[in-house]
XYZ file of C-alpha atoms in Angstrom:
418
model
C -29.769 7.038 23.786
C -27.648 9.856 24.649
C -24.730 10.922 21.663
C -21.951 9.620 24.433
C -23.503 6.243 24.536
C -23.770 5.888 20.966
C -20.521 6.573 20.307
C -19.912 4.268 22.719
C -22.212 1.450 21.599
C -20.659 2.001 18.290
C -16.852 0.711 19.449
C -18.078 -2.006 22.269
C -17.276 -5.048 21.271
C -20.482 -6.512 23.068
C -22.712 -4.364 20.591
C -21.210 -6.728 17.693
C -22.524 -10.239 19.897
C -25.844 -8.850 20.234
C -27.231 -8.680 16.494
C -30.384 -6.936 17.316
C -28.889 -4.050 19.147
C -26.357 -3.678 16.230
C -28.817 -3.390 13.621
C -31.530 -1.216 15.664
C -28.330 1.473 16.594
C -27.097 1.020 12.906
C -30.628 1.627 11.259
C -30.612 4.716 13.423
C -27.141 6.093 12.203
C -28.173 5.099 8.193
C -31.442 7.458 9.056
C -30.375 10.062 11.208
C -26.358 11.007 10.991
C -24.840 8.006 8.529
C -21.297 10.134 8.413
C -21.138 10.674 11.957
C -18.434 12.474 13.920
C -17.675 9.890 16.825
C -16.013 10.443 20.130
C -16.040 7.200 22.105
C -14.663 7.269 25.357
C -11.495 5.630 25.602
C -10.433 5.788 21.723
C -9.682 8.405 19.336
C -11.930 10.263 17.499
C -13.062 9.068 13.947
C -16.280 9.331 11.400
C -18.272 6.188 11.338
C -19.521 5.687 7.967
C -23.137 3.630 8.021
C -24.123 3.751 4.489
C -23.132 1.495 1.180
C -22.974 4.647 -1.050
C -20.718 6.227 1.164
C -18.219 3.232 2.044
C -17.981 2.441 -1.862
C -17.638 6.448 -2.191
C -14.576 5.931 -0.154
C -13.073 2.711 -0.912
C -13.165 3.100 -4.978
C -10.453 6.311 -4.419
C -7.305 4.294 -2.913
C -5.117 7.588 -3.301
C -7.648 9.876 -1.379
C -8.658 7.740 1.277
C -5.570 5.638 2.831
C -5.470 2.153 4.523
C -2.584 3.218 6.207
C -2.088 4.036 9.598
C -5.228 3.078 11.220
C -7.221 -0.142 10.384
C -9.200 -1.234 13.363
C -10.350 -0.187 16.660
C -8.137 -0.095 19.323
C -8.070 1.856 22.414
C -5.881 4.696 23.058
C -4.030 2.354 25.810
C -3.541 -0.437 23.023
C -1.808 1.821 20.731
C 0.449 3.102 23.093
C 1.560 -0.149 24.520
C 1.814 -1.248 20.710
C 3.991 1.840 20.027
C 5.810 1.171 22.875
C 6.416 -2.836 22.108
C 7.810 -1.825 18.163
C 9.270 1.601 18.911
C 6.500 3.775 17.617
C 5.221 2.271 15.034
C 1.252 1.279 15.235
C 0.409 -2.167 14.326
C 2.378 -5.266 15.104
C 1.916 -6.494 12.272
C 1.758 -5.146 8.176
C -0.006 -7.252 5.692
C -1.867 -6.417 2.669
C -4.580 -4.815 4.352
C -2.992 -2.344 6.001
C -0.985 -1.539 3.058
C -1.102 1.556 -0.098
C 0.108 1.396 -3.328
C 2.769 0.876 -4.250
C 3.313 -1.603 -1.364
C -0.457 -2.992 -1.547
C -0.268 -3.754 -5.146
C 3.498 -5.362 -5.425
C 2.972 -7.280 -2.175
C -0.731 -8.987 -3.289
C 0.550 -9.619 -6.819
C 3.316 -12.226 -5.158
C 0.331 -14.665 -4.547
C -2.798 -13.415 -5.749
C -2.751 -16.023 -8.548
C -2.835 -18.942 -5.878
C -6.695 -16.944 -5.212
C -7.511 -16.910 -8.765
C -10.333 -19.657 -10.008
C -7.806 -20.924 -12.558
C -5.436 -22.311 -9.638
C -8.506 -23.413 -7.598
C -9.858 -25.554 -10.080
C -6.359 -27.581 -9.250
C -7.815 -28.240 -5.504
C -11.410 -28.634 -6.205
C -11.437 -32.215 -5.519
C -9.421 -32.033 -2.670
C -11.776 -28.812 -0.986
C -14.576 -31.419 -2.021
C -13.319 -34.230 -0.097
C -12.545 -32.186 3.116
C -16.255 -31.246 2.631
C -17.428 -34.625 2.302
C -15.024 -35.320 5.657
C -16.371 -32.904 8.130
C -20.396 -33.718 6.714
C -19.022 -37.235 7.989
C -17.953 -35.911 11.165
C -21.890 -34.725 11.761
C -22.789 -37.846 11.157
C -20.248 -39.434 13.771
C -21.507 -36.672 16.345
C -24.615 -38.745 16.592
C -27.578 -36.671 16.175
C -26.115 -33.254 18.281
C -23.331 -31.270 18.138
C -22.205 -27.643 17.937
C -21.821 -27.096 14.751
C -19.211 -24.034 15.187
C -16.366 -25.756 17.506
C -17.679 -29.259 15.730
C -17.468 -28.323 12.050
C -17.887 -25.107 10.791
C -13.994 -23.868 12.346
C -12.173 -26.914 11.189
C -13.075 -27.204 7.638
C -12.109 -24.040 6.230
C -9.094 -24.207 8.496
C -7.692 -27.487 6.855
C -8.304 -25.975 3.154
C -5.880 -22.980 4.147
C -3.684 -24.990 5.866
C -3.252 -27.240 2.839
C -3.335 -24.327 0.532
C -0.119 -22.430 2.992
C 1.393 -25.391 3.529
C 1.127 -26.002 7.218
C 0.931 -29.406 8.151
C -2.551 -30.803 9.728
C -1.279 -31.270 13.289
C -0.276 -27.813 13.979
C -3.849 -26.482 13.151
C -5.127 -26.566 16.712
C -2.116 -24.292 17.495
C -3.298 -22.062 14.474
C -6.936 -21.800 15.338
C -5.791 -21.602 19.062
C -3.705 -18.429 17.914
C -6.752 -17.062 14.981
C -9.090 -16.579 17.892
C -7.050 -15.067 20.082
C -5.904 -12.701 17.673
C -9.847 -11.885 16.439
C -10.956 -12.735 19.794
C -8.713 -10.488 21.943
C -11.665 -8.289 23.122
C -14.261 -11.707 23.948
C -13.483 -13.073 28.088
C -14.092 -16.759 26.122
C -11.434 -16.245 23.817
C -8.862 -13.676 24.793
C -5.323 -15.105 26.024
C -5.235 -15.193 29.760
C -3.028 -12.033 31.472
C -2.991 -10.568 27.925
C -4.535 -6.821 27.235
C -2.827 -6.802 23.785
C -1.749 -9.173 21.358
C 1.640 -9.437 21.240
C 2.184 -12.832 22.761
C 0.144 -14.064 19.941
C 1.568 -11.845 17.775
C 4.974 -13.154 18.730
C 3.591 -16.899 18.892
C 2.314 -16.566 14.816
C 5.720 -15.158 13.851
C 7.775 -17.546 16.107
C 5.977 -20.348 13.795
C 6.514 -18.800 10.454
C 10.011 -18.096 11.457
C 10.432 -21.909 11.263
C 8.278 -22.391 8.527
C 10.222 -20.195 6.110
C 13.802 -21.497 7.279
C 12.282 -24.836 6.072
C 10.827 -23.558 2.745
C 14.072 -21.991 1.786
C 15.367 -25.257 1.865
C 13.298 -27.117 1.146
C 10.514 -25.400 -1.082
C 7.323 -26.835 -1.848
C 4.343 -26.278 -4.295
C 2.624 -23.643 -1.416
C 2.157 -20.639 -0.357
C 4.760 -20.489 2.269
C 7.046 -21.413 -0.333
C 6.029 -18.431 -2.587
C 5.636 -16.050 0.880
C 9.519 -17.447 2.038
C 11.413 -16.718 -1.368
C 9.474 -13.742 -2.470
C 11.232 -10.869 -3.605
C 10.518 -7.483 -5.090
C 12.510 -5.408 -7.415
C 14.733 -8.303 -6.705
C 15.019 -7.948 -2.781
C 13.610 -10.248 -0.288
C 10.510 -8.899 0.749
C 10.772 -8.210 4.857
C 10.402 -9.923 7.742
C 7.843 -7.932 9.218
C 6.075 -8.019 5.787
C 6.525 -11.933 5.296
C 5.790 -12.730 8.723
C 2.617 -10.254 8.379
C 2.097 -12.441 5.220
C 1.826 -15.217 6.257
C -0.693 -14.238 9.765
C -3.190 -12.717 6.944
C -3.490 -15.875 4.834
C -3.617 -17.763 8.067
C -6.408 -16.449 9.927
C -8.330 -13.866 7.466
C -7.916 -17.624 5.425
C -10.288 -19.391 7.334
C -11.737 -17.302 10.267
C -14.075 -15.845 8.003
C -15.503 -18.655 6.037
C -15.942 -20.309 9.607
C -18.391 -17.321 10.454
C -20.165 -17.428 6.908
C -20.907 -21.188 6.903
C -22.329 -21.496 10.570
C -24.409 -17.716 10.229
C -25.852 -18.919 7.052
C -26.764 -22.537 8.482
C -28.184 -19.993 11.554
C -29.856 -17.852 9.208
C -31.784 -21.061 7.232
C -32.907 -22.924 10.461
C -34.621 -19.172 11.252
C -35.683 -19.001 7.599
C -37.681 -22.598 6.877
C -38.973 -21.779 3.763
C -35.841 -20.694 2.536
C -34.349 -23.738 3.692
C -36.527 -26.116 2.232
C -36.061 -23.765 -1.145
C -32.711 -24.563 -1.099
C -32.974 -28.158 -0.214
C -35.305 -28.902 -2.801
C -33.161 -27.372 -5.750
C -29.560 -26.528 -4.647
C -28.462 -26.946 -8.161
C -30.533 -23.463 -8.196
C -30.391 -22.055 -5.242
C -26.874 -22.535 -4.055
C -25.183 -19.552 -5.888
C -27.364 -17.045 -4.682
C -27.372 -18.772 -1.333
C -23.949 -18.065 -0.432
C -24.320 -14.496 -1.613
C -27.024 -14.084 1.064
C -24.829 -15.758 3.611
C -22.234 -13.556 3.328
C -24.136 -10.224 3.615
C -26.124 -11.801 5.899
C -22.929 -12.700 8.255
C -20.621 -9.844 6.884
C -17.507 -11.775 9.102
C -15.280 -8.333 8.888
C -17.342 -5.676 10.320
C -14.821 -2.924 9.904
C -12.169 -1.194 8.417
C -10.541 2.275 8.965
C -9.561 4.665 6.057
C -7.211 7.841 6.777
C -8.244 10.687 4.934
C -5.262 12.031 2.626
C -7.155 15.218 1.409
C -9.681 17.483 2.503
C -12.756 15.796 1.530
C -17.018 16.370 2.119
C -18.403 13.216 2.177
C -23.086 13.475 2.239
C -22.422 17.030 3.344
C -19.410 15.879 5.850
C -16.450 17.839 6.056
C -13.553 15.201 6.274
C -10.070 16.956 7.086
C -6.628 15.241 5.856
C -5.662 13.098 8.716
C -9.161 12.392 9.638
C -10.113 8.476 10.365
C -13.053 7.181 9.276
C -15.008 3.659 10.309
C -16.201 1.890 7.287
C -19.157 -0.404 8.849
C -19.781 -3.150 6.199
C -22.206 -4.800 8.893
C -24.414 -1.857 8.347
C -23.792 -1.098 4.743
C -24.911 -4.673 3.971
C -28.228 -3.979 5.793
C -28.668 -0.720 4.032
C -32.404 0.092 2.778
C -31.233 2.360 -0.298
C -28.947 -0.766 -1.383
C -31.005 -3.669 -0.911
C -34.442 -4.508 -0.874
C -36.272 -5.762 2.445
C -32.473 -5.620 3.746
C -33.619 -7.267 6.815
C -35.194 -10.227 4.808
C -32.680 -13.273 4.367
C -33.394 -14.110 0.678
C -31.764 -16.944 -1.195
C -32.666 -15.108 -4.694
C -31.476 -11.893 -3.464
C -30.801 -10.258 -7.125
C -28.534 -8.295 -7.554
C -26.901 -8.914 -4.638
C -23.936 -6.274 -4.213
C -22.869 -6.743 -0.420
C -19.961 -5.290 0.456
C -18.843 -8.308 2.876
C -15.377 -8.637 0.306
C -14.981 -5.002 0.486
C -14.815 -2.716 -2.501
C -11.860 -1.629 -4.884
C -8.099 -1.980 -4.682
C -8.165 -3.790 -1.495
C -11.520 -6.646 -2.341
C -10.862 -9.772 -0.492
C -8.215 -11.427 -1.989
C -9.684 -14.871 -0.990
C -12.944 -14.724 -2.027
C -13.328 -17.140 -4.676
C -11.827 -19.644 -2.485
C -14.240 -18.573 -0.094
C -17.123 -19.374 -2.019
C -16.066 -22.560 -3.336
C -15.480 -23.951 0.371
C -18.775 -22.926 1.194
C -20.350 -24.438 -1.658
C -18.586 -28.094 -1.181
C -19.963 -27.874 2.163
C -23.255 -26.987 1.424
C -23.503 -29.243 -1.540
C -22.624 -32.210 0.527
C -24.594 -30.894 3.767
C -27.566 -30.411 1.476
C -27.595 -33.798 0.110
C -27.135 -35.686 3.373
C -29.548 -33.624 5.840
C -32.649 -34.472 6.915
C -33.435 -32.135 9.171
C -32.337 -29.921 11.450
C -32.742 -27.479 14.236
C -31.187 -25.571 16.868
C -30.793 -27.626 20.250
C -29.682 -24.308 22.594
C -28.594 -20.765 22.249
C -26.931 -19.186 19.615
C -23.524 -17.146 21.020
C -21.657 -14.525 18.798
C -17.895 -13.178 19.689
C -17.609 -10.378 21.641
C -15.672 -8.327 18.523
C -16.116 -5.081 16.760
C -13.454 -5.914 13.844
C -14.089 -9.761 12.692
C -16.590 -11.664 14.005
C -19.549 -14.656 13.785
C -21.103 -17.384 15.766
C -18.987 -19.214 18.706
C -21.556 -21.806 19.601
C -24.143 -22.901 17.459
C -25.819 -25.822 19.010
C -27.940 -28.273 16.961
C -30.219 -31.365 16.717
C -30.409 -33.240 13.560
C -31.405 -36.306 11.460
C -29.226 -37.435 8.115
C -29.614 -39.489 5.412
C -27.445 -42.877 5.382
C -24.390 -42.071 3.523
C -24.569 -43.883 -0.215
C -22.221 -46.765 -0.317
């Protein structure tokens, strides 16, 4: 493969739906040029950064190495007709993740205790019984479903939703909106007539706009609430910022789980052993099992960081302004981090994946996360029989966050206990 088509392969969203060409081009960079200056056709320039070390290397020093203004990949086209849409600024929207202290820290601090396991003990029971629900809904399906449009999107969807504060009938209009946002780059998913996202854009804030009118009046034990009335330094926080707010907790919320808990059931039915492992002792197993789901899956494949100083990074010279790719797909598949890397391992210990990120900016949601994934598994465990796949296996067509879109399966449960 020529340098031209690596650079290339390295931005194409199709790359990202075909896991075997990802990891053979990836395992390449890691050897060969793992801080690699990159000059795709049709984007700007960046370094793609391949290896653990190197992304933790980066992501631990917030004040060198800036979230702020690049965070995904987007054509040269995309950003100008962004530009053009908000009158030169970059992204259409600014959450958390695209934020720097002292924006990043003020602005997570307003809900980051919702995240915290204290507060999540509170919906335990509830996350428990939306598990038990959607193991039912297998068991309505008959025998065969697809486990991804079937289950896998609508469970961690509801527990966000209940969490924000958005009431259940509005979800399909929320995971309508989720993959067209993440989607944007897949035919499948992608809005119709739309090269960028600002109808959806427009269609997430035209909701929230609503939403917080409501909670100002009316405010509720949520996060809308808490996202509607926040202030800082005692101002109201902005409406780009609250509308931004409330799109992160929405999609990030949920999409991602979705991609963790139908990879991982992907990952077992190729695994058997492993499967039965688990099946036989979840009480165990389970922990660790997540873990290994989410390196496995790694949902958010990238992030950009903007060089703020002159850096040299494994022998690299970064200049100030310089972008650089942070590929946690890769990192998480990285033979100086993890043994047999390659080998999906329910006892992978230690198990320090980078699928959260690293530093200032680690996932604000991942305990909730977890525990999702856990009620689900807990009850899946306990009810199936068996289980295998019943067609092909299709991932999105995304570079920035992606998983499964159809995971067909055949399957046999145990009758519910009375």
């Amino acid at each position: 493969m020529s340098d031209k088509k690596i650079d290339n392969a390295i931005v194409d969203p199709k790359t990202y739906a075909h896991v075997d060409e990802f990891h053979e081009l990836f395992t390449r960079l890691r050897k060969e040029d793992p801080v690699r200056w990159t000059e795709p056709d049709e984007y700007r320039p960046f370094w793609t950064v391949a290896k653990h070390a190197d992304i933790m290397e980066v992501e631990r020093q917030n004040d060198k190495f800036l979230n702020d203004p690049r965070l995904t990949l987007q054509t040269i086209e995309v950003e100008e007709k962004v530009k053009e849409f908000t009158g030169g600024q970059s992204k259409l929207i600014r959450s958390l993740v695209d934020m720097d202290n002292p924006d990043h820290r003020n602005y997570r601090g307003l809900t980051q205790a919702w995240f915290m396991p204290p507060n999540l003990k509170a919906i335990s029971a509830r996350v428990d019984a939306l598990a038990e629900k959607y193991v039912d809904r297998l068991e309505e399906k008959g025998g065969e479903c697809d486990f991804v449009s079937d289950v896998a999107v609508w469970y961690p969807l509801r527990v966000i939703m209940t969490v924000l504060g958005v009431p259940e009938e509005d979800e399909p209009i929320m995971l309508k909106l989720t993959q067209e946002l993440f989607g944007s780059t897949d035919p499948e998913l992608r809005r119709e007539n739309a090269d960028f996202n600002v109808n959806t854009v427009t269609d997430f804030f035209n909701y929230f706009n609503a939403l917080t009118e409501d909670r100002r009046k009316n405010p509720k034990d949520d996060v809308a609430s808490v996202i509607a009335n926040a202030t800082i330094d005692g101002e109201p926080i902005g409406h780009l910022e609250a509308m931004s707010y409330y799109v992160i907790v929405a999609t990030a919320g949920h999409d991602t789980t979705s991609s963790t808990a139908a990879g991982g059931l992907l990952a077992l039915m190729q695994n058997p052993e492993q499967f039965a492992k688990l099946k036989a002792d979840p009480d165990k197993y389970l922990n660790g099992a997540i873990d290994e789901m989410i390196r496995w899956t790694t949902p958010v494949k990238h992030f950009f960081r903007t060089a703020a100083v002159d850096y040299e990074l494994r022998g690299k010279k970064i200049k100030a302004g310089d972008n650089l790719l942070m590929c946690y797909w890769s990192a998480n598949r990285d033979e100086d981090a993890f043994d047999d890397p390659f080998t999906f391992n329910i006892e992978r210990s230690p198990n320090k994946h980078l699928a959260f990120g690293y530093g200032a900016h680690l996932c604000l949601g991942q305990h909730l996360a977890k525990m999702e994934i856990k009620a689900l598994y807990k009850e899946l465990l306990a009810r199936l029989d068996h289980i295998e796949l019943a067609g092909e296996p299709a991932f999105v067509e995304a570079s920035f966050v992606s998983g499964l879109k159809r995971l067909p399966v055949r399957y046999s449960m145990k009758r519910k206990a009375a």
